[in-house]
mmCIF file of C-alpha atoms in Angstrom:
data_model
loop_
_atom_site.group_PDB
_atom_site.id
_atom_site.type_symbol
_atom_site.label_atom_id
_atom_site.label_comp_id
_atom_site.label_asym_id
_atom_site.label_seq_id
_atom_site.Cartn_x
_atom_site.Cartn_y
_atom_site.Cartn_z
ATOM 1 C CA UNK A 76 0.256 0.015 -0.107
ATOM 2 C CA UNK A 77 1.334 3.474 -0.970
ATOM 3 C CA UNK A 78 2.150 5.956 1.691
ATOM 4 C CA UNK A 79 -0.399 9.025 2.061
ATOM 5 C CA UNK A 80 0.873 12.051 0.257
ATOM 6 C CA UNK A 81 -1.467 15.010 1.201
ATOM 7 C CA UNK A 82 0.670 17.959 1.717
ATOM 8 C CA UNK A 83 0.405 19.287 5.212
ATOM 9 C CA UNK A 84 -0.571 22.561 6.167
ATOM 10 C CA UNK A 85 2.593 24.861 7.201
ATOM 11 C CA UNK A 86 2.085 27.120 9.901
ATOM 12 C CA UNK A 87 4.476 29.767 10.833
ATOM 13 C CA UNK A 88 2.709 31.638 13.328
ATOM 14 C CA UNK A 89 1.378 30.287 16.892
ATOM 15 C CA UNK A 90 -1.976 31.637 16.331
ATOM 16 C CA UNK A 91 -1.952 30.298 12.685
ATOM 17 C CA UNK A 92 -1.057 26.920 14.152
ATOM 18 C CA UNK A 93 -3.532 26.867 17.101
ATOM 19 C CA UNK A 94 -6.517 28.138 14.556
ATOM 20 C CA UNK A 95 -5.552 25.321 12.154
ATOM 21 C CA UNK A 96 -5.295 22.620 14.772
ATOM 22 C CA UNK A 97 -8.704 23.692 16.157
ATOM 23 C CA UNK A 98 -10.102 23.215 12.523
ATOM 24 C CA UNK A 99 -8.665 19.694 12.237
ATOM 25 C CA UNK A 100 -9.706 18.479 15.679
ATOM 26 C CA UNK A 101 -13.292 20.106 15.073
ATOM 27 C CA UNK A 102 -13.491 17.937 12.013
ATOM 28 C CA UNK A 103 -13.010 14.541 13.899
ATOM 29 C CA UNK A 104 -16.226 13.076 14.505
ATOM 30 C CA UNK A 105 -15.530 11.104 17.731
ATOM 31 C CA UNK A 106 -12.248 10.611 20.094
ATOM 32 C CA UNK A 107 -10.260 13.394 18.737
ATOM 33 C CA UNK A 108 -6.498 12.852 19.427
ATOM 34 C CA UNK A 109 -3.203 14.590 18.617
ATOM 35 C CA UNK A 110 0.229 13.124 18.049
ATOM 36 C CA UNK A 111 2.939 15.456 18.170
ATOM 37 C CA UNK A 112 6.433 15.073 16.810
ATOM 38 C CA UNK A 113 9.152 17.689 17.961
ATOM 39 C CA UNK A 114 12.026 17.759 15.423
ATOM 40 C CA UNK A 115 14.826 20.341 14.400
ATOM 41 C CA UNK A 116 14.162 19.487 10.936
ATOM 42 C CA UNK A 117 16.523 17.768 8.289
ATOM 43 C CA UNK A 118 14.178 14.740 8.386
ATOM 44 C CA UNK A 119 14.916 11.394 7.686
ATOM 45 C CA UNK A 120 13.625 7.855 7.918
ATOM 46 C CA UNK A 121 13.882 7.757 11.483
ATOM 47 C CA UNK A 122 11.747 10.881 11.976
ATOM 48 C CA UNK A 123 9.334 8.903 9.442
ATOM 49 C CA UNK A 124 9.028 5.950 12.240
ATOM 50 C CA UNK A 125 7.960 8.452 14.750
ATOM 51 C CA UNK A 126 5.372 10.124 12.307
ATOM 52 C CA UNK A 127 4.207 7.035 10.831
ATOM 53 C CA UNK A 128 3.662 5.686 14.829
ATOM 54 C CA UNK A 129 1.617 9.111 15.489
ATOM 55 C CA UNK A 130 -0.494 8.492 12.435
ATOM 56 C CA UNK A 131 -1.513 5.112 13.438
ATOM 57 C CA UNK A 132 -2.365 6.062 16.920
ATOM 58 C CA UNK A 133 -4.153 9.618 16.282
ATOM 59 C CA UNK A 134 -6.750 11.543 14.302
ATOM 60 C CA UNK A 135 -4.463 14.301 13.819
ATOM 61 C CA UNK A 136 -0.719 14.704 13.280
ATOM 62 C CA UNK A 137 1.267 17.684 14.024
ATOM 63 C CA UNK A 138 5.306 18.052 13.456
ATOM 64 C CA UNK A 139 7.200 21.023 14.736
ATOM 65 C CA UNK A 140 10.362 22.047 13.025
ATOM 66 C CA UNK A 141 12.443 24.388 14.734
ATOM 67 C CA UNK A 142 16.302 24.726 15.042
ATOM 68 C CA UNK A 143 16.355 25.571 18.700
ATOM 69 C CA UNK A 144 19.296 27.926 19.665
ATOM 70 C CA UNK A 145 19.301 27.400 23.361
ATOM 71 C CA UNK A 146 20.640 24.082 22.971
ATOM 72 C CA UNK A 147 23.604 24.787 21.073
ATOM 73 C CA UNK A 148 26.808 25.730 22.996
ATOM 74 C CA UNK A 149 29.102 28.571 21.607
ATOM 75 C CA UNK A 150 31.288 26.263 19.692
ATOM 76 C CA UNK A 151 28.651 24.053 18.191
ATOM 77 C CA UNK A 152 27.006 23.553 14.790
ATOM 78 C CA UNK A 153 23.939 26.053 15.133
ATOM 79 C CA UNK A 154 24.899 27.769 12.151
ATOM 80 C CA UNK A 155 25.592 24.780 9.815
ATOM 81 C CA UNK A 156 22.800 22.758 11.099
ATOM 82 C CA UNK A 157 20.887 21.724 7.875
ATOM 83 C CA UNK A 158 17.549 23.846 7.416
ATOM 84 C CA UNK A 159 15.439 22.177 4.748
ATOM 85 C CA UNK A 160 12.047 22.895 5.415
ATOM 86 C CA UNK A 161 10.955 22.283 1.985
ATOM 87 C CA UNK A 162 12.208 18.929 1.569
ATOM 88 C CA UNK A 163 10.889 18.236 5.069
ATOM 89 C CA UNK A 164 7.598 19.081 3.960
ATOM 90 C CA UNK A 165 7.812 16.913 0.936
ATOM 91 C CA UNK A 166 8.822 13.805 3.401
ATOM 92 C CA UNK A 167 6.075 14.730 5.719
ATOM 93 C CA UNK A 168 3.569 14.528 2.914
ATOM 94 C CA UNK A 169 4.628 10.893 2.446
ATOM 95 C CA UNK A 170 4.973 10.155 6.428
ATOM 96 C CA UNK A 171 1.434 11.437 6.848
ATOM 97 C CA UNK A 172 1.382 14.650 8.737
ATOM 98 C CA UNK A 173 -1.386 16.996 8.694
ATOM 99 C CA UNK A 174 0.348 19.914 10.306
ATOM 100 C CA UNK A 175 3.715 21.498 10.458
ATOM 101 C CA UNK A 176 4.636 23.932 12.824
ATOM 102 C CA UNK A 177 7.531 25.984 11.424
ATOM 103 C CA UNK A 178 7.973 28.855 13.545
ATOM 104 C CA UNK A 179 10.891 31.379 13.275
ATOM 105 C CA UNK A 180 13.320 32.399 16.278
ATOM 106 C CA UNK A 181 11.388 35.666 16.790
ATOM 107 C CA UNK A 182 7.978 33.779 17.097
ATOM 108 C CA UNK A 183 9.486 31.459 19.505
ATOM 109 C CA UNK A 184 11.435 34.059 21.734
ATOM 110 C CA UNK A 185 9.993 37.350 20.844
ATOM 111 C CA UNK A 186 11.813 38.988 23.558
ATOM 112 C CA UNK A 187 15.087 37.186 22.941
ATOM 113 C CA UNK A 188 16.645 34.446 25.056
ATOM 114 C CA UNK A 189 13.961 33.727 27.689
ATOM 115 C CA UNK A 190 15.047 35.001 31.057
ATOM 116 C CA UNK A 191 13.204 32.067 32.628
ATOM 117 C CA UNK A 192 14.261 28.396 31.452
ATOM 118 C CA UNK A 193 13.363 25.029 32.579
ATOM 119 C CA UNK A 194 16.381 23.452 34.596
ATOM 120 C CA UNK A 195 17.366 19.560 33.647
ATOM 121 C CA UNK A 196 18.614 19.171 37.465
ATOM 122 C CA UNK A 197 20.848 16.484 38.441
ATOM 123 C CA UNK A 198 19.785 14.337 35.499
ATOM 124 C CA UNK A 199 20.625 17.003 32.933
ATOM 125 C CA UNK A 200 24.166 17.617 34.329
ATOM 126 C CA UNK A 201 25.961 14.381 33.438
ATOM 127 C CA UNK A 202 26.930 12.585 30.580
ATOM 128 C CA UNK A 203 25.722 14.654 27.515
ATOM 129 C CA UNK A 204 24.953 17.448 29.982
ATOM 130 C CA UNK A 205 28.625 17.426 31.418
ATOM 131 C CA UNK A 206 29.933 17.624 27.941
ATOM 132 C CA UNK A 207 27.398 20.152 26.628
ATOM 133 C CA UNK A 208 26.494 22.537 29.618
ATOM 134 C CA UNK A 209 23.227 23.882 29.275
ATOM 135 C CA UNK A 210 22.246 21.705 26.524
ATOM 136 C CA UNK A 211 19.369 20.184 28.065
ATOM 137 C CA UNK A 212 18.003 23.271 29.715
ATOM 138 C CA UNK A 213 17.709 24.508 26.251
ATOM 139 C CA UNK A 214 16.006 21.538 24.993
ATOM 140 C CA UNK A 215 13.685 21.142 28.078
ATOM 141 C CA UNK A 216 12.748 24.848 27.600
ATOM 142 C CA UNK A 217 11.693 24.422 24.075
ATOM 143 C CA UNK A 218 9.913 21.331 24.572
ATOM 144 C CA UNK A 219 8.100 22.769 27.390
ATOM 145 C CA UNK A 220 7.075 25.623 25.057
ATOM 146 C CA UNK A 221 6.134 23.206 22.083
ATOM 147 C CA UNK A 222 3.853 21.177 24.559
ATOM 148 C CA UNK A 223 2.095 24.308 25.576
ATOM 149 C CA UNK A 224 1.721 25.912 21.959
ATOM 150 C CA UNK A 225 0.364 22.704 20.576
ATOM 151 C CA UNK A 226 -1.956 21.409 23.392
ATOM 152 C CA UNK A 227 -5.190 20.575 21.779
ATOM 153 C CA UNK A 228 -7.590 23.534 22.232
ATOM 154 C CA UNK A 229 -10.623 21.019 22.615
ATOM 155 C CA UNK A 230 -11.014 17.969 24.874
ATOM 156 C CA UNK A 231 -8.550 15.288 23.345
ATOM 157 C CA UNK A 232 -5.858 12.698 23.833
ATOM 158 C CA UNK A 233 -2.449 14.257 23.257
ATOM 159 C CA UNK A 234 0.570 12.192 22.492
ATOM 160 C CA UNK A 235 4.258 13.301 21.941
ATOM 161 C CA UNK A 236 6.859 11.163 20.068
ATOM 162 C CA UNK A 237 10.582 11.191 20.677
ATOM 163 C CA UNK A 238 12.850 8.626 19.436
ATOM 164 C CA UNK A 239 14.995 6.507 21.972
ATOM 165 C CA UNK A 240 18.261 7.477 20.179
ATOM 166 C CA UNK A 241 18.313 10.620 22.317
ATOM 167 C CA UNK A 242 18.003 8.494 25.639
ATOM 168 C CA UNK A 243 18.971 10.915 27.892
ATOM 169 C CA UNK A 244 16.794 13.701 26.675
ATOM 170 C CA UNK A 245 13.911 11.225 26.330
ATOM 171 C CA UNK A 246 14.331 10.486 30.260
ATOM 172 C CA UNK A 247 14.764 14.139 31.021
ATOM 173 C CA UNK A 248 11.228 14.862 29.032
ATOM 174 C CA UNK A 249 9.473 11.930 30.727
ATOM 175 C CA UNK A 250 10.642 13.272 34.024
ATOM 176 C CA UNK A 251 9.615 17.026 33.166
ATOM 177 C CA UNK A 252 6.213 15.865 32.029
ATOM 178 C CA UNK A 253 5.504 14.021 35.479
ATOM 179 C CA UNK A 254 7.258 16.710 37.542
ATOM 180 C CA UNK A 255 5.181 19.357 36.178
ATOM 181 C CA UNK A 256 1.947 17.276 35.582
ATOM 182 C CA UNK A 257 1.960 18.262 31.808
ATOM 183 C CA UNK A 258 -1.480 16.410 30.076
ATOM 184 C CA UNK A 259 0.527 14.851 27.578
ATOM 185 C CA UNK A 260 1.752 11.231 27.035
ATOM 186 C CA UNK A 261 5.076 10.825 25.993
ATOM 187 C CA UNK A 262 5.540 7.830 23.462
ATOM 188 C CA UNK A 263 9.329 6.541 22.848
ATOM 189 C CA UNK A 264 9.982 5.028 19.583
ATOM 190 C CA UNK A 265 12.954 2.598 19.187
ATOM 191 C CA UNK A 266 16.372 3.487 17.160
ATOM 192 C CA UNK A 267 16.168 3.254 13.422
ATOM 193 C CA UNK A 268 19.492 2.282 11.755
ATOM 194 C CA UNK A 269 20.779 2.234 8.407
ATOM 195 C CA UNK A 270 21.708 -1.398 6.883
ATOM 196 C CA UNK A 271 25.226 -0.766 8.307
ATOM 197 C CA UNK A 272 23.872 -0.453 11.492
ATOM 198 C CA UNK A 273 24.564 3.566 12.166
ATOM 199 C CA UNK A 274 21.652 4.881 14.133
ATOM 200 C CA UNK A 275 20.277 7.387 11.896
ATOM 201 C CA UNK A 276 20.891 11.114 12.761
ATOM 202 C CA UNK A 277 20.685 14.257 10.855
ATOM 203 C CA UNK A 278 24.268 14.819 11.639
ATOM 204 C CA UNK A 279 25.351 11.694 9.496
ATOM 205 C CA UNK A 280 25.266 13.937 6.424
ATOM 206 C CA UNK A 281 28.328 15.683 7.683
ATOM 207 C CA UNK A 282 30.772 12.340 7.399
ATOM 208 C CA UNK A 283 32.373 11.509 4.382
ATOM 209 C CA UNK A 284 32.670 8.013 3.237
ATOM 210 C CA UNK A 285 36.023 7.120 5.503
ATOM 211 C CA UNK A 286 34.429 8.760 8.721
ATOM 212 C CA UNK A 287 31.162 6.952 7.730
ATOM 213 C CA UNK A 288 32.919 3.760 8.006
ATOM 214 C CA UNK A 289 35.006 4.663 11.099
ATOM 215 C CA UNK A 290 31.644 5.345 12.923
ATOM 216 C CA UNK A 291 30.359 1.985 12.487
ATOM 217 C CA UNK A 292 32.820 1.201 15.627
ATOM 218 C CA UNK A 293 29.927 2.667 17.639
ATOM 219 C CA UNK A 294 27.130 0.392 17.168
ATOM 220 C CA UNK A 295 29.741 -2.662 16.785
ATOM 221 C CA UNK A 296 31.300 -1.964 20.278
ATOM 222 C CA UNK A 297 27.599 -1.516 21.823
ATOM 223 C CA UNK A 298 26.492 -4.838 20.371
ATOM 224 C CA UNK A 299 30.033 -6.582 21.567
ATOM 225 C CA UNK A 300 29.208 -5.155 25.109
ATOM 226 C CA UNK A 301 25.813 -6.542 25.075
ATOM 227 C CA UNK A 302 26.929 -9.859 24.104
ATOM 228 C CA UNK A 303 29.522 -10.290 26.816
ATOM 229 C CA UNK A 304 32.329 -10.292 24.238
ATOM 230 C CA UNK A 305 34.101 -7.146 25.539
ATOM 231 C CA UNK A 306 33.963 -5.681 29.186
ATOM 232 C CA UNK A 307 33.474 -1.793 29.629
ATOM 233 C CA UNK A 308 37.320 -1.079 29.569
ATOM 234 C CA UNK A 309 37.983 -3.122 26.470
ATOM 235 C CA UNK A 310 34.979 -1.613 24.644
ATOM 236 C CA UNK A 311 36.257 2.006 25.516
ATOM 237 C CA UNK A 312 39.871 0.903 24.068
ATOM 238 C CA UNK A 313 38.353 -0.377 21.047
ATOM 239 C CA UNK A 314 36.538 3.207 20.336
ATOM 240 C CA UNK A 315 39.775 5.019 21.107
ATOM 241 C CA UNK A 316 41.838 2.790 18.720
ATOM 242 C CA UNK A 317 39.402 3.690 15.781
ATOM 243 C CA UNK A 318 40.738 6.964 13.694
ATOM 244 C CA UNK A 319 39.329 9.583 13.368
ATOM 245 C CA UNK A 320 36.813 8.810 16.584
ATOM 246 C CA UNK A 321 37.417 10.689 19.735
ATOM 247 C CA UNK A 322 35.294 9.010 22.329
ATOM 248 C CA UNK A 323 33.645 11.408 24.737
ATOM 249 C CA UNK A 324 32.099 8.670 26.965
ATOM 250 C CA UNK A 325 30.715 4.994 26.876
ATOM 251 C CA UNK A 326 29.027 4.154 29.961
ATOM 252 C CA UNK A 327 26.348 1.408 31.427
ATOM 253 C CA UNK A 328 23.724 2.871 33.715
ATOM 254 C CA UNK A 329 20.544 2.134 35.437
ATOM 255 C CA UNK A 330 18.051 3.543 32.744
ATOM 256 C CA UNK A 331 15.582 5.095 34.982
ATOM 257 C CA UNK A 332 18.398 7.160 37.059
ATOM 258 C CA UNK A 333 21.606 7.481 34.560
ATOM 259 C CA UNK A 334 23.347 5.862 37.608
ATOM 260 C CA UNK A 335 26.591 3.759 36.932
ATOM 261 C CA UNK A 336 25.955 0.108 37.201
ATOM 262 C CA UNK A 337 27.828 -3.124 36.015
ATOM 263 C CA UNK A 338 26.786 -4.337 32.425
ATOM 264 C CA UNK A 339 23.789 -6.717 33.187
ATOM 265 C CA UNK A 340 20.521 -7.517 31.280
ATOM 266 C CA UNK A 341 18.253 -4.580 31.406
ATOM 267 C CA UNK A 342 21.165 -2.050 31.770
ATOM 268 C CA UNK A 343 21.511 0.787 29.069
ATOM 269 C CA UNK A 344 25.147 1.421 27.456
ATOM 270 C CA UNK A 345 25.330 4.997 26.276
ATOM 271 C CA UNK A 346 28.124 6.004 23.776
ATOM 272 C CA UNK A 347 29.002 9.553 22.560
ATOM 273 C CA UNK A 348 32.114 10.304 20.330
ATOM 274 C CA UNK A 349 33.206 12.853 17.605
ATOM 275 C CA UNK A 350 33.937 11.166 14.229
ATOM 276 C CA UNK A 351 36.061 13.978 12.694
ATOM 277 C CA UNK A 352 34.256 17.246 13.584
ATOM 278 C CA UNK A 353 30.765 15.570 13.940
ATOM 279 C CA UNK A 354 29.451 14.285 17.503
ATOM 280 C CA UNK A 355 27.518 11.326 17.640
ATOM 281 C CA UNK A 356 25.538 9.472 20.120
ATOM 282 C CA UNK A 357 24.158 6.018 20.169
ATOM 283 C CA UNK A 358 22.877 3.372 23.049
ATOM 284 C CA UNK A 359 21.996 -0.251 23.519
ATOM 285 C CA UNK A 360 19.831 -2.028 26.037
ATOM 286 C CA UNK A 361 21.815 -4.926 27.357
#
């Protein structure tokens, strides 16, 4: 069966999006529901899995496309982060989205950088939070805004879809929703991998052919760790030995707390590394 190809409506303003959402939900004869997929654009098949699941579970599907400056550090790739809205909308037509919320930075932050932000706390200060100070505060701030902006204006089920590749972010979003009593259900979607095993990421396009081959040490090492073929020290050494890969961290943690644990079934192995100038993350449940 072919994928749907109805072009989604693109809304640039908050008021425009809310009006369009009200119209869409108002046209649902019974049991209205909204599925939101927050993204930074540069969409790929991994995003497609999120949107398709949202399509299966909801009457209306909205996708946000916003490159959030608050979650980029001063030496990170904000300016070169790909902005491909026209191509993204074409993909979203195939994936089955109804609405695209694609605001400008001025629309999201009309007074400049917000004076009040969500604080990610202890869970946001370790691992990626230690390597990228302030990253999760910025990410949670924009997710909080998006959940408030896109919340259904009429009684309706509300679900938000996040990929498991960003495991620490997913945990933090779940904690924020629970701790702030936000009326949304967080749905996690498994990692999507290319045929060679590399987790799909918008940043993979930065890799040249040699870097792409080198990056495969990340999923291969995770699999070897899960199979008991390597201990944690040997796994780190394997990644460190792969040129031009520079290991940031490889850890095994409790997936509920991010506390370090011994490798065992149910534990979560997390890895982050630079391949050339591109930073990649991956994870695997042992």
